[in-house]
C-alpha positions as YAML, in Angstrom:
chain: A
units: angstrom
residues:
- id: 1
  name: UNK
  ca: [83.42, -156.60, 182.39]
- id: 2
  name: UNK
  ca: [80.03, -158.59, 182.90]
- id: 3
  name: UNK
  ca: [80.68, -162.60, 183.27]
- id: 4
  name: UNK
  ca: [77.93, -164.57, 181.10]
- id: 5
  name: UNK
  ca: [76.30, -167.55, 182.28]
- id: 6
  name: UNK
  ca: [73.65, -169.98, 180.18]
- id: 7
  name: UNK
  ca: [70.31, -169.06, 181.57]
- id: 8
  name: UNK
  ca: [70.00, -172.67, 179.71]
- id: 9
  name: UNK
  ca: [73.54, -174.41, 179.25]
- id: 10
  name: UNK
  ca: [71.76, -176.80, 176.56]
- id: 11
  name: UNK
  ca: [70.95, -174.06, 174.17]
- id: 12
  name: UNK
  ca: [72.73, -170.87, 175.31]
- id: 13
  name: UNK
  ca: [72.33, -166.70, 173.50]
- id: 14
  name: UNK
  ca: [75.38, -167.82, 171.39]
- id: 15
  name: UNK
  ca: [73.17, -170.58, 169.18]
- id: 16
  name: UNK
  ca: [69.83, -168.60, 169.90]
- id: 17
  name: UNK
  ca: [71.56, -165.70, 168.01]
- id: 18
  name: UNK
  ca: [71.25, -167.97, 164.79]
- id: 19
  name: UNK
  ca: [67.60, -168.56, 165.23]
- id: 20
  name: UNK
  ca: [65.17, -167.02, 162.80]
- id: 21
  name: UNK
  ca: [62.20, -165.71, 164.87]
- id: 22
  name: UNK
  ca: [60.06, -162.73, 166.03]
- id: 23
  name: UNK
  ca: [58.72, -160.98, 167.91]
- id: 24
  name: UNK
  ca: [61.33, -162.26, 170.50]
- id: 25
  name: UNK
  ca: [61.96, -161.07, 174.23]
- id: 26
  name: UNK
  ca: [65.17, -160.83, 175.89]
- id: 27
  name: UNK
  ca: [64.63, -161.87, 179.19]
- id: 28
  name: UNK
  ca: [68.50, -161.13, 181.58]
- id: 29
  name: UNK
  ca: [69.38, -161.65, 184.94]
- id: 30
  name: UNK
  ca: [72.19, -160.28, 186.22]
- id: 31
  name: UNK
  ca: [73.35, -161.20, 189.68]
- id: 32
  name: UNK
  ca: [75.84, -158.27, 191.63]
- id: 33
  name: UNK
  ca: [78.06, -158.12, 194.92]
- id: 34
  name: UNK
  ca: [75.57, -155.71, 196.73]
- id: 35
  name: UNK
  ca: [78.19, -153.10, 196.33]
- id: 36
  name: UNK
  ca: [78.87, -152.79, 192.71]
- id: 37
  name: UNK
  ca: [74.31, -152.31, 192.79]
- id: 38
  name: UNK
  ca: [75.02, -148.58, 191.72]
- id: 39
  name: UNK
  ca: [77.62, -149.26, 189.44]
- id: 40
  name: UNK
  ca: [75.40, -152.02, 187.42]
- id: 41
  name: UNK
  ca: [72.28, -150.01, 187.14]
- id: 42
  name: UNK
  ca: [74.73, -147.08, 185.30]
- id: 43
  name: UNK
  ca: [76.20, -149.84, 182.45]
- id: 44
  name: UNK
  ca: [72.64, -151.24, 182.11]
- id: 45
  name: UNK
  ca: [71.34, -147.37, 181.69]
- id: 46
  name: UNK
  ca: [74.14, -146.88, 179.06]
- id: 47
  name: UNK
  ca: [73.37, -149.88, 177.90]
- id: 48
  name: UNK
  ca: [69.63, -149.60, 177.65]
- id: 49
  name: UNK
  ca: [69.98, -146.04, 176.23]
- id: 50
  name: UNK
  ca: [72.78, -147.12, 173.18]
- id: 51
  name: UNK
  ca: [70.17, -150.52, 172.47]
- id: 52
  name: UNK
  ca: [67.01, -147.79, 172.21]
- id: 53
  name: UNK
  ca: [68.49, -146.59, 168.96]
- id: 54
  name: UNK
  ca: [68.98, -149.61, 167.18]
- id: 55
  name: UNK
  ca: [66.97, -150.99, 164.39]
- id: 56
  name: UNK
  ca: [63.67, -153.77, 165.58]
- id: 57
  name: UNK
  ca: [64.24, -152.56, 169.35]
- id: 58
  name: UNK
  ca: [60.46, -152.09, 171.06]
- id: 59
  name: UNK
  ca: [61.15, -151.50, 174.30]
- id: 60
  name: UNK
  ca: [62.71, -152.43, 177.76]
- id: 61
  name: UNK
  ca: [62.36, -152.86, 181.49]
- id: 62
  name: UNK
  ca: [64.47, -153.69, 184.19]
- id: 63
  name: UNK
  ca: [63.24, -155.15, 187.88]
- id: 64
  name: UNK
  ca: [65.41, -155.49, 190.96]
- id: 65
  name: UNK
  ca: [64.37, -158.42, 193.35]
- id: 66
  name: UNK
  ca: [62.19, -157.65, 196.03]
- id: 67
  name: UNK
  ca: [64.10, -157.49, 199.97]
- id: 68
  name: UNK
  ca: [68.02, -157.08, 200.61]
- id: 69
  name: UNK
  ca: [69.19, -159.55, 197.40]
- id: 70
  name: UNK
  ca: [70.96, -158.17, 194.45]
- id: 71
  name: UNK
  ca: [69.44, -160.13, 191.70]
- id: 72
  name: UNK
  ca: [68.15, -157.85, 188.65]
- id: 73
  name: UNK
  ca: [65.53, -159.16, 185.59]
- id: 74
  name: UNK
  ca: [65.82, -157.11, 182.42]
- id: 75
  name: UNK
  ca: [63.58, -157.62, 179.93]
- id: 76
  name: UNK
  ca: [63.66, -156.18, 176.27]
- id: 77
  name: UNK
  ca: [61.73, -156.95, 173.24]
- id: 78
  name: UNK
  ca: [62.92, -156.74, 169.94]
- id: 79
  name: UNK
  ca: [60.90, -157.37, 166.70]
- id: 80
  name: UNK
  ca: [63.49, -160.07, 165.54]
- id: 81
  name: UNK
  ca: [66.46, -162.34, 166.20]
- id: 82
  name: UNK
  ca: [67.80, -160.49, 163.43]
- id: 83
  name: UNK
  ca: [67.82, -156.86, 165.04]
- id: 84
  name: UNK
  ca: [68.77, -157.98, 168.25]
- id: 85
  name: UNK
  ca: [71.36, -160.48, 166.91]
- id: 86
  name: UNK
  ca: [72.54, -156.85, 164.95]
- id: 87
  name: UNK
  ca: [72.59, -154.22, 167.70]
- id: 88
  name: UNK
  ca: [74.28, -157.35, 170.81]
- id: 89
  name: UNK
  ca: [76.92, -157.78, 167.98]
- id: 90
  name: UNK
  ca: [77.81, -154.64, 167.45]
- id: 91
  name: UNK
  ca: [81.52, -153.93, 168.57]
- id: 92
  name: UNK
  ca: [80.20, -150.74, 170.05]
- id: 93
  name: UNK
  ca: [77.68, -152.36, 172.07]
- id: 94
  name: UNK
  ca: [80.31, -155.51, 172.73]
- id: 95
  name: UNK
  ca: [83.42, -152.37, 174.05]
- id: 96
  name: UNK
  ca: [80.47, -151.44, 176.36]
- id: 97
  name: UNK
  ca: [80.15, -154.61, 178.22]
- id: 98
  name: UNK
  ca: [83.28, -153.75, 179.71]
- id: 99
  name: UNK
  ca: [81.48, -151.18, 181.91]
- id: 100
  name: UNK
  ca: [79.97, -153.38, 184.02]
- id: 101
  name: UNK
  ca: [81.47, -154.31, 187.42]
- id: 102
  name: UNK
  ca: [84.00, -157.13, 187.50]
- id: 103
  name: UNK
  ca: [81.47, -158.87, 189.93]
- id: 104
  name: UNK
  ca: [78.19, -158.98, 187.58]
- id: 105
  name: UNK
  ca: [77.20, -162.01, 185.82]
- id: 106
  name: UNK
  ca: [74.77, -161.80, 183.20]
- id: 107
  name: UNK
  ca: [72.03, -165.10, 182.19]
- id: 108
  name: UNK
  ca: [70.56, -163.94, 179.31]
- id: 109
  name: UNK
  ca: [67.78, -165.93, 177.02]
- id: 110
  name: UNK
  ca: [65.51, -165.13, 174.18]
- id: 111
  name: UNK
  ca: [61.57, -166.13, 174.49]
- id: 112
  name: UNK
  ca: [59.35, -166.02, 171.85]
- id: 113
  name: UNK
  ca: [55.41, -165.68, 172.85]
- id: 114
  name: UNK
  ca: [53.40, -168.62, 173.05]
- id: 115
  name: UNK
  ca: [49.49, -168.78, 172.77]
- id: 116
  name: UNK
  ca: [47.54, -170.91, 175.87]
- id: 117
  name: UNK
  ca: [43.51, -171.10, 174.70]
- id: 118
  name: UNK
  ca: [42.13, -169.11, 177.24]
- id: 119
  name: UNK
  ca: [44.83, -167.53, 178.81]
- id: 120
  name: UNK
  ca: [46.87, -165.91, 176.65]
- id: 121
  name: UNK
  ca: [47.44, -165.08, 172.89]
- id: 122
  name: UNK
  ca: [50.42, -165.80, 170.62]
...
């Protein structure tokens, strides 16, 4: 079963779940004993392949930290809190976090895109 951990321990998923906003991006780092690298990459797959299907989902990456660390960056955006609050709720999705290897921890955190004049757009 993955651990969770407050990317931000002042406002962690749990209250971001009741936010009303979108287009919002699911950024997730997991952290793994070096070992259980295999094993995490397979429950993110299922994972990744279950959340494809669901309602508002866009689409997803995941990144694995340059040299010998075994630090991993999903990100996945989703049209709304709504849909994502829908498909990380469901109790299918929630049986498949126990999948994961007893040594992952998981920091996830929604983002919602900002504009910057002359840099980026909102």
């Amino acid at each position: 079963m993955v651990n969770f951990k407050p990317l931000d321990p002042e406002f962690p998923i749990e209250r971001q779940l009741g936010m009303d906003a979108g287009p919002v991006v699911l950024v997730n780092l997991f952290t793994v004993d070096p070992v259980d690298q295999d094993a995490l990459i397979e429950a993110w797959k299922s994972d990744a392949q279950w959340m494809k299907k669901q309602p508002g989902y866009i689409s997803t990456q995941l990144h694995k930290a340059i040299g010998d660390g075994s630090m991993y960056l999903n990100y996945a955006v989703w049209e709304s809190v709504a849909d994502f609050r829908a498909a990380f709720s469901n109790p299918e999705f929630q049986q498949q976090l126990s999948h994961y290897p007893s040594s992952a921890v998981t920091a996830p955190h929604l983002f919602e895109k900002i504009a910057v004049p002359n840099c980026c757009t909102a």
